[in-house]
PDB file of C-alpha atoms and ligand atoms in Angstrom:
ATOM      1  CA  MET A   1     -21.980 -11.476 -25.719  1.00 27.00           C
ATOM      2  CA  ARG A   2     -18.693 -10.301 -24.777  1.00 32.00           C
ATOM      3  CA  ARG A   3     -16.965 -12.088 -21.995  1.00 31.00           C
ATOM      4  CA  ALA A   4     -17.108  -9.304 -19.701  1.00 35.00           C
ATOM      5  CA  ASP A   5     -20.701  -8.925 -20.196  1.00 36.00           C
ATOM      6  CA  ALA A   6     -21.479 -11.833 -18.067  1.00 35.00           C
ATOM      7  CA  ARG A   7     -20.886 -11.996 -14.280  1.00 36.00           C
ATOM      8  CA  ARG A   8     -21.014 -15.285 -12.404  1.00 33.00           C
ATOM      9  CA  ARG A   9     -22.392 -14.817  -8.923  1.00 32.00           C
ATOM     10  CA  GLU A  10     -20.539 -16.079  -6.097  1.00 33.00           C
ATOM     11  CA  GLY A  11     -21.490 -19.619  -5.109  1.00 33.00           C
ATOM     12  CA  ASP A  12     -24.206 -20.331  -7.726  1.00 35.00           C
ATOM     13  CA  GLY A  13     -22.172 -20.675 -10.605  1.00 34.00           C
ATOM     14  CA  VAL A  14     -24.747 -19.176 -12.802  1.00 35.00           C
ATOM     15  CA  THR A  15     -23.784 -16.716 -15.422  1.00 36.00           C
ATOM     16  CA  THR A  16     -26.112 -13.695 -15.739  1.00 42.00           C
ATOM     17  CA  PRO A  17     -26.099 -10.911 -18.324  1.00 44.00           C
ATOM     18  CA  ARG A  18     -24.904  -7.621 -17.072  1.00 56.00           C
ATOM     19  CA  ALA A  19     -27.709  -4.887 -17.334  1.00 64.00           C
ATOM     20  CA  ASN A  20     -27.007  -1.719 -19.427  1.00 67.00           C
ATOM     21  CA  ASP A  21     -26.550   0.374 -16.426  1.00 72.00           C
ATOM     22  CA  GLU A  22     -23.882  -1.821 -14.674  1.00 71.00           C
ATOM     23  CA  TYR A  23     -20.237  -1.109 -14.769  1.00 70.00           C
ATOM     24  CA  LEU A  24     -17.389  -3.453 -14.282  1.00 74.00           C
ATOM     25  CA  LEU A  25     -17.455  -3.672 -10.633  1.00 72.00           C
ATOM     26  CA  GLY A  26     -21.207  -4.048 -10.207  1.00 72.00           C
ATOM     27  CA  HIS A  27     -23.569  -2.283  -7.966  1.00 78.00           C
ATOM     28  CA  ASP A  28     -24.534  -4.907  -5.225  1.00 79.00           C
ATOM     29  CA  GLU A  29     -24.646  -4.376  -1.293  1.00 83.00           C
ATOM     30  CA  ALA A  30     -20.968  -5.440  -1.050  1.00 80.00           C
ATOM     31  CA  GLU A  31     -19.694  -3.011  -3.676  1.00 84.00           C
ATOM     32  CA  GLN A  32     -21.639  -0.109  -2.052  1.00 88.00           C
ATOM     33  CA  ARG A  33     -20.205  -1.166   1.211  1.00 87.00           C
ATOM     34  CA  ARG A  34     -16.908  -1.057  -0.382  1.00 85.00           C
ATOM     35  CA  LEU A  35     -17.404   2.261  -2.085  1.00 92.00           C
ATOM     36  CA  ARG A  36     -18.182   3.772   1.474  1.00 94.00           C
ATOM     37  CA  GLY A  37     -15.119   2.388   2.954  1.00 93.00           C
ATOM     38  CA  GLN A  38     -12.964   3.344  -0.097  1.00 95.00           C
ATOM     39  CA  ASP A  39     -14.178   6.979   0.325  1.00 97.00           C
ATOM     40  CA  GLU A  40     -13.003   7.147   4.006  1.00 97.00           C
ATOM     41  CA  VAL A  41      -9.563   5.691   3.034  1.00 97.00           C
ATOM     42  CA  TRP A  42      -8.988   8.429   0.391  1.00 98.00           C
ATOM     43  CA  ALA A  43     -10.837  11.173   2.057  1.00 98.00           C
ATOM     44  CA  ALA A  44      -7.861  13.455   2.614  1.00 98.00           C
ATOM     45  CA  GLU A  45      -6.710  13.349  -0.956  1.00 98.00           C
ATOM     46  CA  THR A  46     -10.052  13.868  -2.258  1.00 98.00           C
ATOM     47  CA  GLU A  47     -10.455  16.825  -0.255  1.00 98.00           C
ATOM     48  CA  SER A  48      -7.007  18.182  -1.107  1.00 98.00           C
ATOM     49  CA  PHE A  49      -7.846  17.586  -4.906  1.00 98.00           C
ATOM     50  CA  MET A  50     -11.161  19.173  -4.656  1.00 98.00           C
ATOM     51  CA  ASP A  51      -9.548  22.330  -3.077  1.00 98.00           C
ATOM     52  CA  ARG A  52      -7.907  22.830  -6.730  1.00 98.00           C
ATOM     53  CA  LEU A  53     -11.217  23.086  -8.493  1.00 98.00           C
ATOM     54  CA  GLY A  54     -11.622  26.701  -7.846  1.00 98.00           C
ATOM     55  CA  LEU A  55     -14.894  26.264  -5.891  1.00 98.00           C
ATOM     56  CA  SER A  56     -16.364  28.891  -3.472  1.00 98.00           C
ATOM     57  CA  GLU A  57     -19.691  30.150  -2.324  1.00 98.00           C
ATOM     58  CA  GLY A  58     -22.336  30.271  -5.162  1.00 98.00           C
ATOM     59  CA  LYS A  59     -20.369  28.266  -7.747  1.00 98.00           C
ATOM     60  CA  ARG A  60     -21.857  25.413  -9.920  1.00 98.00           C
ATOM     61  CA  VAL A  61     -20.340  22.197  -9.863  1.00 98.00           C
ATOM     62  CA  LEU A  62     -21.113  18.852 -12.002  1.00 98.00           C
ATOM     63  CA  GLU A  63     -19.887  15.540 -10.684  1.00 98.00           C
ATOM     64  CA  ILE A  64     -19.585  12.631 -13.320  1.00 98.00           C
ATOM     65  CA  GLY A  65     -20.481   9.041 -12.029  1.00 98.00           C
ATOM     66  CA  CYS A  66     -21.355  10.272  -8.529  1.00 98.00           C
ATOM     67  CA  GLY A  67     -22.050   6.702  -7.528  1.00 97.00           C
ATOM     68  CA  ILE A  68     -23.749   6.573  -4.251  1.00 96.00           C
ATOM     69  CA  GLY A  69     -23.373  10.238  -3.710  1.00 97.00           C
ATOM     70  CA  LEU A  70     -20.404  10.325  -1.490  1.00 98.00           C
ATOM     71  CA  GLY A  71     -18.720  13.314  -3.131  1.00 98.00           C
ATOM     72  CA  LEU A  72     -21.712  15.552  -3.043  1.00 98.00           C
ATOM     73  CA  PRO A  73     -21.694  16.711   0.477  1.00 98.00           C
ATOM     74  CA  ARG A  74     -17.902  17.872   0.073  1.00 98.00           C
ATOM     75  CA  LEU A  75     -18.987  19.747  -3.101  1.00 98.00           C
ATOM     76  CA  GLY A  76     -21.991  21.223  -1.505  1.00 98.00           C
ATOM     77  CA  ARG A  77     -19.804  22.418   1.466  1.00 98.00           C
ATOM     78  CA  ARG A  78     -17.640  24.375  -0.857  1.00 98.00           C
ATOM     79  CA  VAL A  79     -20.541  26.041  -2.863  1.00 98.00           C
ATOM     80  CA  GLY A  80     -22.718  26.671  -0.050  1.00 98.00           C
ATOM     81  CA  VAL A  81     -26.683  26.834  -0.168  1.00 97.00           C
ATOM     82  CA  GLY A  82     -26.522  29.545  -2.936  1.00 98.00           C
ATOM     83  CA  GLY A  83     -24.426  27.291  -5.221  1.00 98.00           C
ATOM     84  CA  ARG A  84     -25.474  24.439  -7.508  1.00 98.00           C
ATOM     85  CA  VAL A  85     -24.217  20.768  -7.157  1.00 98.00           C
ATOM     86  CA  VAL A  86     -25.388  18.245 -10.021  1.00 98.00           C
ATOM     87  CA  GLY A  87     -24.593  14.609  -9.786  1.00 98.00           C
ATOM     88  CA  PHE A  88     -24.689  12.475 -12.861  1.00 98.00           C
ATOM     89  CA  GLU A  89     -25.014   8.850 -12.676  1.00 97.00           C
ATOM     90  CA  ARG A  90     -26.067   5.898 -14.868  1.00 96.00           C
ATOM     91  CA  ASN A  91     -27.163   3.065 -12.338  1.00 94.00           C
ATOM     92  CA  HIS A  92     -30.665   3.148 -11.006  1.00 94.00           C
ATOM     93  CA  GLU A  93     -29.688   1.792  -7.590  1.00 94.00           C
ATOM     94  CA  TYR A  94     -26.888   4.271  -7.207  1.00 95.00           C
ATOM     95  CA  LEU A  95     -29.163   7.222  -8.572  1.00 96.00           C
ATOM     96  CA  ALA A  96     -31.745   6.195  -5.741  1.00 95.00           C
ATOM     97  CA  ALA A  97     -29.011   6.077  -3.113  1.00 95.00           C
ATOM     98  CA  SER A  98     -27.739   9.489  -4.126  1.00 97.00           C
ATOM     99  CA  ARG A  99     -30.943  11.026  -4.111  1.00 97.00           C
ATOM    100  CA  ARG A 100     -31.444   9.477  -0.390  1.00 96.00           C
ATOM    101  CA  LEU A 101     -28.149  10.969   0.707  1.00 96.00           C
ATOM    102  CA  ILE A 102     -28.829  14.477  -0.485  1.00 97.00           C
ATOM    103  CA  ARG A 103     -32.231  14.465   0.939  1.00 97.00           C
ATOM    104  CA  ASP A 104     -30.970  13.011   4.374  1.00 97.00           C
ATOM    105  CA  GLN A 105     -28.215  15.562   4.312  1.00 96.00           C
ATOM    106  CA  GLY A 106     -30.459  18.540   3.504  1.00 97.00           C
ATOM    107  CA  LEU A 107     -28.323  19.404   0.454  1.00 97.00           C
ATOM    108  CA  GLU A 108     -30.878  21.612  -1.006  1.00 97.00           C
ATOM    109  CA  GLN A 109     -28.540  22.986  -3.682  1.00 97.00           C
ATOM    110  CA  ALA A 110     -28.076  19.525  -5.119  1.00 98.00           C
ATOM    111  CA  GLU A 111     -29.965  17.500  -7.609  1.00 98.00           C
ATOM    112  CA  ILE A 112     -29.174  14.153  -9.442  1.00 98.00           C
ATOM    113  CA  PHE A 113     -29.423  13.521 -13.088  1.00 98.00           C
ATOM    114  CA  SER A 114     -29.764  10.075 -14.567  1.00 98.00           C
ATOM    115  CA  GLY A 115     -27.780   8.974 -17.803  1.00 97.00           C
ATOM    116  CA  ASP A 116     -24.887   7.486 -19.585  1.00 97.00           C
ATOM    117  CA  ILE A 117     -22.112  10.047 -19.869  1.00 97.00           C
ATOM    118  CA  GLU A 118     -21.013   8.395 -23.235  1.00 97.00           C
ATOM    119  CA  ARG A 119     -24.360   8.913 -24.993  1.00 96.00           C
ATOM    120  CA  ASP A 120     -27.215  10.522 -22.937  1.00 97.00           C
ATOM    121  CA  VAL A 121     -28.327  14.137 -22.687  1.00 97.00           C
ATOM    122  CA  LEU A 122     -26.029  15.976 -20.132  1.00 98.00           C
ATOM    123  CA  PRO A 123     -27.345  18.453 -17.458  1.00 98.00           C
ATOM    124  CA  GLU A 124     -27.500  21.968 -18.709  1.00 97.00           C
ATOM    125  CA  GLY A 125     -24.398  24.104 -17.864  1.00 96.00           C
ATOM    126  CA  PRO A 126     -22.515  26.347 -17.504  1.00 98.00           C
ATOM    127  CA  PHE A 127     -20.500  24.791 -14.636  1.00 98.00           C
ATOM    128  CA  ASP A 128     -17.556  26.465 -12.789  1.00 98.00           C
ATOM    129  CA  ALA A 129     -16.141  22.870 -12.403  1.00 98.00           C
ATOM    130  CA  ILE A 130     -16.571  19.503 -13.391  1.00 98.00           C
ATOM    131  CA  TYR A 131     -15.254  16.776 -11.156  1.00 98.00           C
ATOM    132  CA  SER A 132     -15.078  12.984 -11.345  1.00 98.00           C
ATOM    133  CA  ARG A 133     -13.392  10.259  -9.213  1.00 98.00           C
ATOM    134  CA  TRP A 134     -12.812   6.597 -10.287  1.00 97.00           C
ATOM    135  CA  VAL A 135     -15.050   6.780 -13.423  1.00 97.00           C
ATOM    136  CA  PHE A 136     -12.929   7.503 -16.395  1.00 98.00           C
ATOM    137  CA  SER A 137     -10.708   4.157 -15.897  1.00 96.00           C
ATOM    138  CA  TYR A 138     -13.849   2.431 -17.135  1.00 94.00           C
ATOM    139  CA  LEU A 139     -14.641   4.390 -20.275  1.00 96.00           C
ATOM    140  CA  PRO A 140     -13.401   2.895 -23.466  1.00 95.00           C
ATOM    141  CA  ASP A 141     -13.355   6.373 -25.342  1.00 97.00           C
ATOM    142  CA  VAL A 142     -12.176   9.004 -22.751  1.00 98.00           C
ATOM    143  CA  GLU A 143     -11.611  11.750 -25.328  1.00 98.00           C
ATOM    144  CA  ALA A 144     -15.134  11.473 -26.800  1.00 98.00           C
ATOM    145  CA  VAL A 145     -16.376  11.912 -23.273  1.00 98.00           C
ATOM    146  CA  LEU A 146     -14.121  14.963 -22.709  1.00 98.00           C
ATOM    147  CA  ARG A 147     -15.215  16.528 -25.775  1.00 98.00           C
ATOM    148  CA  ARG A 148     -18.985  16.174 -24.877  1.00 98.00           C
ATOM    149  CA  LEU A 149     -17.923  17.885 -21.458  1.00 98.00           C
ATOM    150  CA  ARG A 150     -16.026  20.845 -22.935  1.00 98.00           C
ATOM    151  CA  PRO A 151     -19.138  23.019 -23.888  1.00 98.00           C
ATOM    152  CA  LEU A 152     -20.718  22.763 -20.355  1.00 98.00           C
ATOM    153  CA  LEU A 153     -17.686  24.589 -18.616  1.00 98.00           C
ATOM    154  CA  ALA A 154     -18.148  28.105 -17.930  1.00 98.00           C
ATOM    155  CA  THR A 155     -15.377  30.571 -19.190  1.00 97.00           C
ATOM    156  CA  GLY A 156     -12.299  29.841 -16.887  1.00 97.00           C
ATOM    157  CA  GLY A 157     -14.137  26.845 -15.506  1.00 98.00           C
ATOM    158  CA  ARG A 158     -12.017  23.845 -14.422  1.00 98.00           C
ATOM    159  CA  ILE A 159     -12.325  20.071 -14.765  1.00 98.00           C
ATOM    160  CA  GLY A 160     -10.631  17.729 -12.256  1.00 98.00           C
ATOM    161  CA  LEU A 161     -10.452  14.133 -12.651  1.00 98.00           C
ATOM    162  CA  LEU A 162      -9.058  11.874  -9.907  1.00 98.00           C
ATOM    163  CA  ASP A 163      -8.143   8.291 -11.217  1.00 98.00           C
ATOM    164  CA  TYR A 164      -5.778   5.327 -11.395  1.00 97.00           C
ATOM    165  CA  ASN A 165      -2.310   5.203 -12.611  1.00 97.00           C
ATOM    166  CA  HIS A 166      -2.148   1.668 -11.556  1.00 97.00           C
ATOM    167  CA  ASP A 167       1.577   1.432 -11.003  1.00 95.00           C
ATOM    168  CA  GLY A 168       3.116   1.119  -7.580  1.00 96.00           C
ATOM    169  CA  ILE A 169       0.699  -1.392  -6.075  1.00 98.00           C
ATOM    170  CA  ARG A 170       2.987  -3.940  -4.272  1.00 97.00           C
ATOM    171  CA  VAL A 171       3.148  -5.857  -1.221  1.00 97.00           C
ATOM    172  CA  PHE A 172       6.630  -6.291   0.653  1.00 96.00           C
ATOM    173  CA  PRO A 173       8.180  -8.609   1.436  1.00 95.00           C
ATOM    174  CA  GLU A 174       7.564  -9.632  -2.321  1.00 91.00           C
ATOM    175  CA  ALA A 175       4.409 -11.638  -2.667  1.00 95.00           C
ATOM    176  CA  PRO A 176       4.182 -13.419  -6.210  1.00 97.00           C
ATOM    177  CA  ARG A 177       0.604 -14.541  -5.651  1.00 98.00           C
ATOM    178  CA  PHE A 178      -0.417 -11.086  -5.026  1.00 98.00           C
ATOM    179  CA  ASP A 179       1.249  -9.774  -8.189  1.00 97.00           C
ATOM    180  CA  GLU A 180      -0.754 -12.491 -10.097  1.00 97.00           C
ATOM    181  CA  VAL A 181      -3.861 -11.305  -8.803  1.00 98.00           C
ATOM    182  CA  ILE A 182      -3.023  -7.547  -9.722  1.00 98.00           C
ATOM    183  CA  ALA A 183      -2.184  -8.787 -13.251  1.00 97.00           C
ATOM    184  CA  ALA A 184      -5.662 -10.178 -13.375  1.00 97.00           C
ATOM    185  CA  VAL A 185      -7.235  -7.120 -12.246  1.00 96.00           C
ATOM    186  CA  ARG A 186      -5.608  -5.177 -14.953  1.00 96.00           C
ATOM    187  CA  ARG A 187      -6.643  -7.690 -17.493  1.00 95.00           C
ATOM    188  CA  TRP A 188     -10.272  -7.419 -16.213  1.00 93.00           C
ATOM    189  CA  PHE A 189     -10.170  -3.679 -16.708  1.00 89.00           C
ATOM    190  CA  ALA A 190      -8.947  -4.093 -20.302  1.00 92.00           C
ATOM    191  CA  ILE A 191     -11.324  -6.621 -21.354  1.00 90.00           C
ATOM    192  CA  ASP A 192     -14.423  -4.198 -20.840  1.00 82.00           C
ATOM    193  CA  GLY A 193     -12.529  -1.388 -22.777  1.00 92.00           C
ATOM    194  CA  GLY A 194     -11.291   0.442 -19.644  1.00 94.00           C
ATOM    195  CA  ASN A 195      -7.707   1.427 -18.718  1.00 96.00           C
ATOM    196  CA  CYS A 196      -6.450   1.253 -15.129  1.00 95.00           C
ATOM    197  CA  TRP A 197      -3.459   3.554 -15.997  1.00 97.00           C
ATOM    198  CA  VAL A 198      -5.984   6.215 -17.400  1.00 98.00           C
ATOM    199  CA  ALA A 199      -4.436   8.906 -15.130  1.00 98.00           C
ATOM    200  CA  GLY A 200      -1.133   8.560 -17.177  1.00 97.00           C
ATOM    201  CA  VAL A 201      -2.868   9.496 -20.287  1.00 98.00           C
ATOM    202  CA  LEU A 202      -5.373  11.828 -19.078  1.00 98.00           C
ATOM    203  CA  PRO A 203      -2.941  14.814 -19.893  1.00 98.00           C
ATOM    204  CA  LEU A 204      -2.763  13.708 -23.610  1.00 98.00           C
ATOM    205  CA  ASN A 205      -6.507  13.241 -23.695  1.00 98.00           C
ATOM    206  CA  PHE A 206      -7.223  16.550 -22.424  1.00 98.00           C
ATOM    207  CA  VAL A 207      -4.856  18.181 -24.892  1.00 98.00           C
ATOM    208  CA  ASN A 208      -6.444  16.199 -27.974  1.00 98.00           C
ATOM    209  CA  SER A 209      -9.945  17.339 -26.756  1.00 98.00           C
ATOM    210  CA  GLY A 210      -9.520  21.086 -26.537  1.00 98.00           C
ATOM    211  CA  TYR A 211      -8.110  21.607 -22.991  1.00 98.00           C
ATOM    212  CA  ARG A 212      -4.959  22.688 -21.329  1.00 98.00           C
ATOM    213  CA  VAL A 213      -3.642  20.978 -18.581  1.00 98.00           C
ATOM    214  CA  LEU A 214      -3.162  23.067 -15.345  1.00 98.00           C
ATOM    215  CA  GLY A 215      -1.710  20.383 -12.950  1.00 98.00           C
ATOM    216  CA  VAL A 216      -1.109  16.678 -12.302  1.00 98.00           C
ATOM    217  CA  HIS A 217      -1.421  15.696  -8.502  1.00 98.00           C
ATOM    218  CA  PRO A 218      -0.347  12.052  -7.447  1.00 98.00           C
ATOM    219  CA  PHE A 219      -1.229  10.342  -4.435  1.00 98.00           C
ATOM    220  CA  VAL A 220      -0.005   7.230  -2.692  1.00 98.00           C
ATOM    221  CA  GLN A 221      -0.636   5.607   0.492  1.00 98.00           C
ATOM    222  CA  ALA A 222       1.390   2.675   2.326  1.00 98.00           C
ATOM    223  CA  GLY A 223       0.579   0.679   5.342  1.00 98.00           C
ATOM    224  CA  PRO A 224       0.862  -2.631   7.332  1.00 97.00           C
ATOM    225  CA  PRO A 225      -1.963  -5.307   7.618  1.00 96.00           C
ATOM    226  CA  ASP A 226      -4.131  -3.215  10.032  1.00 95.00           C
ATOM    227  CA  SER A 227      -3.983  -0.080   8.146  1.00 97.00           C
ATOM    228  CA  PRO A 228      -6.975   1.433   6.164  1.00 97.00           C
ATOM    229  CA  VAL A 229      -5.063   1.173   2.894  1.00 98.00           C
ATOM    230  CA  TYR A 230      -4.188  -2.440   3.394  1.00 97.00           C
ATOM    231  CA  ARG A 231      -7.785  -3.288   4.155  1.00 95.00           C
ATOM    232  CA  TRP A 232      -9.056  -1.324   1.150  1.00 96.00           C
ATOM    233  CA  VAL A 233      -7.064  -3.404  -1.131  1.00 97.00           C
ATOM    234  CA  GLU A 234      -8.011  -6.554   0.491  1.00 95.00           C
ATOM    235  CA  ASP A 235     -11.815  -5.367   0.274  1.00 92.00           C
ATOM    236  CA  PHE A 236     -11.441  -4.768  -3.377  1.00 94.00           C
ATOM    237  CA  LEU A 237     -10.063  -8.322  -3.985  1.00 96.00           C
ATOM    238  CA  PHE A 238     -12.419 -10.199  -1.740  1.00 93.00           C
ATOM    239  CA  VAL A 239     -15.386  -8.489  -3.022  1.00 89.00           C
ATOM    240  CA  GLN A 240     -14.391  -8.638  -6.779  1.00 91.00           C
ATOM    241  CA  ALA A 241     -12.558 -12.094  -6.948  1.00 95.00           C
ATOM    242  CA  PRO A 242     -15.887 -13.889  -7.881  1.00 94.00           C
ATOM    243  CA  HIS A 243     -16.448 -11.590 -10.697  1.00 93.00           C
ATOM    244  CA  MET A 244     -12.968 -11.751 -11.957  1.00 96.00           C
ATOM    245  CA  ILE A 245     -13.191 -15.648 -11.847  1.00 97.00           C
ATOM    246  CA  GLY A 246     -16.345 -15.316 -13.792  1.00 95.00           C
ATOM    247  CA  ALA A 247     -14.995 -13.151 -16.403  1.00 95.00           C
ATOM    248  CA  GLY A 248     -12.258 -15.656 -16.939  1.00 96.00           C
ATOM    249  CA  VAL A 249      -9.188 -13.386 -16.047  1.00 96.00           C
ATOM    250  CA  LEU A 250      -8.445 -15.372 -12.769  1.00 97.00           C
ATOM    251  CA  SER A 251      -8.521 -19.043 -12.111  1.00 98.00           C
ATOM    252  CA  GLU A 252      -9.942 -20.660  -8.908  1.00 98.00           C
ATOM    253  CA  ALA A 253      -6.388 -22.025  -8.236  1.00 98.00           C
ATOM    254  CA  GLN A 254      -4.628 -18.744  -8.596  1.00 98.00           C
ATOM    255  CA  TRP A 255      -7.300 -17.270  -6.088  1.00 98.00           C
ATOM    256  CA  ALA A 256      -6.753 -20.151  -3.538  1.00 98.00           C
ATOM    257  CA  ALA A 257      -2.962 -19.772  -3.798  1.00 98.00           C
ATOM    258  CA  PHE A 258      -3.211 -15.975  -3.325  1.00 98.00           C
ATOM    259  CA  VAL A 259      -5.512 -16.478  -0.171  1.00 98.00           C
ATOM    260  CA  GLU A 260      -2.997 -18.684   1.387  1.00 97.00           C
ATOM    261  CA  GLU A 261      -0.273 -16.273   0.875  1.00 97.00           C
ATOM    262  CA  TRP A 262      -2.250 -13.339   1.946  1.00 96.00           C
ATOM    263  CA  GLU A 263      -2.929 -15.062   5.336  1.00 95.00           C
ATOM    264  CA  ARG A 264       0.840 -15.721   5.754  1.00 95.00           C
ATOM    265  CA  MET A 265       1.766 -12.002   4.670  1.00 94.00           C
ATOM    266  CA  ARG A 266      -1.004 -10.767   7.296  1.00 91.00           C
ATOM    267  CA  GLY A 267       0.762 -12.504  10.230  1.00 90.00           C
ATOM    268  CA  ALA A 268       4.410 -11.755   9.075  1.00 92.00           C
ATOM    269  CA  ALA A 269       6.538  -9.012  10.906  1.00 93.00           C
ATOM    270  CA  GLY A 270       7.257  -5.994   8.640  1.00 96.00           C
ATOM    271  CA  THR A 271       4.655  -6.605   5.880  1.00 97.00           C
ATOM    272  CA  ILE A 272       3.802  -3.597   3.975  1.00 97.00           C
ATOM    273  CA  LEU A 273       1.546  -2.662   1.117  1.00 98.00           C
ATOM    274  CA  TYR A 274       1.884   0.243  -1.305  1.00 98.00           C
ATOM    275  CA  SER A 275      -1.253   1.486  -3.014  1.00 98.00           C
ATOM    276  CA  PRO A 276      -1.443   2.094  -6.617  1.00 98.00           C
ATOM    277  CA  MET A 277      -1.193   5.772  -7.509  1.00 97.00           C
ATOM    278  CA  GLN A 278      -4.021   7.874  -7.513  1.00 98.00           C
ATOM    279  CA  VAL A 279      -3.589  10.925  -9.598  1.00 98.00           C
ATOM    280  CA  GLY A 280      -5.779  14.132  -9.839  1.00 98.00           C
ATOM    281  CA  VAL A 281      -5.597  15.750 -13.403  1.00 98.00           C
ATOM    282  CA  LEU A 282      -6.771  19.326 -13.508  1.00 98.00           C
ATOM    283  CA  ALA A 283      -7.625  21.088 -16.686  1.00 98.00           C
ATOM    284  CA  GLN A 284      -9.199  24.156 -18.189  1.00 98.00           C
ATOM    285  CA  ALA A 285     -10.952  24.515 -21.799  1.00 97.00           C
ATOM    286  CA  ARG A 286      -8.618  26.109 -24.348  1.00 95.00           C
TER     287      ARG A 286
HETATM  288  C1  SAM B 301     -15.864   3.114  -8.768  1.00 82.22           C
HETATM  289  S1  SAM B 301     -17.406   3.828  -8.925  1.00 82.22           S
HETATM  290  C2  SAM B 301     -17.056   5.496  -8.278  1.00 82.22           C
HETATM  291  C3  SAM B 301     -18.335   6.264  -7.694  1.00 82.22           C
HETATM  292  C4  SAM B 301     -17.922   7.647  -7.154  1.00 82.22           C
HETATM  293  N1  SAM B 301     -17.533   8.484  -8.170  1.00 82.22           N
HETATM  294  C5  SAM B 301     -16.878   7.381  -6.144  1.00 82.22           C
HETATM  295  O1  SAM B 301     -15.843   8.128  -6.098  1.00 82.22           O
HETATM  296  O2  SAM B 301     -17.404   6.844  -5.074  1.00 82.22           O
HETATM  297  C6  SAM B 301     -17.808   4.304 -10.689  1.00 82.22           C
HETATM  298  C7  SAM B 301     -19.022   4.832 -10.944  1.00 82.22           C
HETATM  299  O3  SAM B 301     -19.176   5.423 -12.275  1.00 82.22           O
HETATM  300  C8  SAM B 301     -20.418   5.017 -12.775  1.00 82.22           C
HETATM  301  N2  SAM B 301     -20.341   4.915 -14.326  1.00 82.22           N
HETATM  302  C9  SAM B 301     -19.564   4.189 -14.946  1.00 82.22           C
HETATM  303  N3  SAM B 301     -19.722   4.286 -16.336  1.00 82.22           N
HETATM  304  C10 SAM B 301     -20.545   5.430 -16.506  1.00 82.22           C
HETATM  305  C11 SAM B 301     -21.151   5.988 -17.564  1.00 82.22           C
HETATM  306  N4  SAM B 301     -20.884   5.451 -18.798  1.00 82.22           N
HETATM  307  N5  SAM B 301     -22.028   6.995 -17.388  1.00 82.22           N
HETATM  308  C12 SAM B 301     -22.431   7.312 -16.230  1.00 82.22           C
HETATM  309  N6  SAM B 301     -21.972   6.693 -14.841  1.00 82.22           N
HETATM  310  C13 SAM B 301     -21.008   5.798 -15.240  1.00 82.22           C
HETATM  311  C14 SAM B 301     -20.725   3.860 -12.146  1.00 82.22           C
HETATM  312  O4  SAM B 301     -22.153   3.566 -12.325  1.00 82.22           O
HETATM  313  C15 SAM B 301     -20.306   4.012 -10.748  1.00 82.22           C
HETATM  314  O5  SAM B 301     -21.231   4.839  -9.938  1.00 82.22           O
END
């Protein structure tokens, strides 16, 4: 078993194997709550990037790794009731949440497909756009997936991937324990074959997989301890720390030192956090 295939649950000290449909961050209640909060923090940037997908009334759009379905209403609004929105997701709990969401919101133009983007049968195209957010940083072979997606695009269709270029994340005044925990996050992504700088190499991945790049759109936020972006980073670290400790990329002592530093920073005047870069990369099949 690879090290990253084991997750130690908070408090119980028991290491359990990861199910096949689980990705690095897991799918428990705390993670689902974190995804909803995260969606609110990055709503404006997400909308602005979606505006570049070329969607309008009646178009067809596929979302890869739709998670609990938060992007589907945004896409549904753009294509209207005469359009087609397809969510594709691997995890069974998230599939159920996505299905509930489209039912509760009356998104009749939406449907959800189950599968692993790396190996399973894909929904039938063509699609005028393919969209994905925070999924490609977890994929070990991005180009293989891009090559699988290419035939699904309609002529002139666009693909837009919003993901991390993990540079830029810092707290000021300088916070060395924070930097240590961020280094652990990066190691954690890597041991599972992911790349938290994926957005930096997506243009090359697109070119190598038969696309031409139409644009690269970076987004950054900054804020003090009571800001949404500060709480977003805090939430990620506190939800995921037990899993990082379980995976062996962070020690209990490092975490304890960080928590002490974090409390101090929260109360200090002038503390400011910068987010990592989020980058939307837009491409078209060649
Ligand atoms: C960080 S979440 C992002 C969810 C959603 N895109 C959002 O913006 O809220 C990553 C999602 O990608 C899904 N995922 C990861 N690897 C996948 C794969 N190989 N095939 C399909 N879905 C995958 C996970 O199950 C999870 O729902």
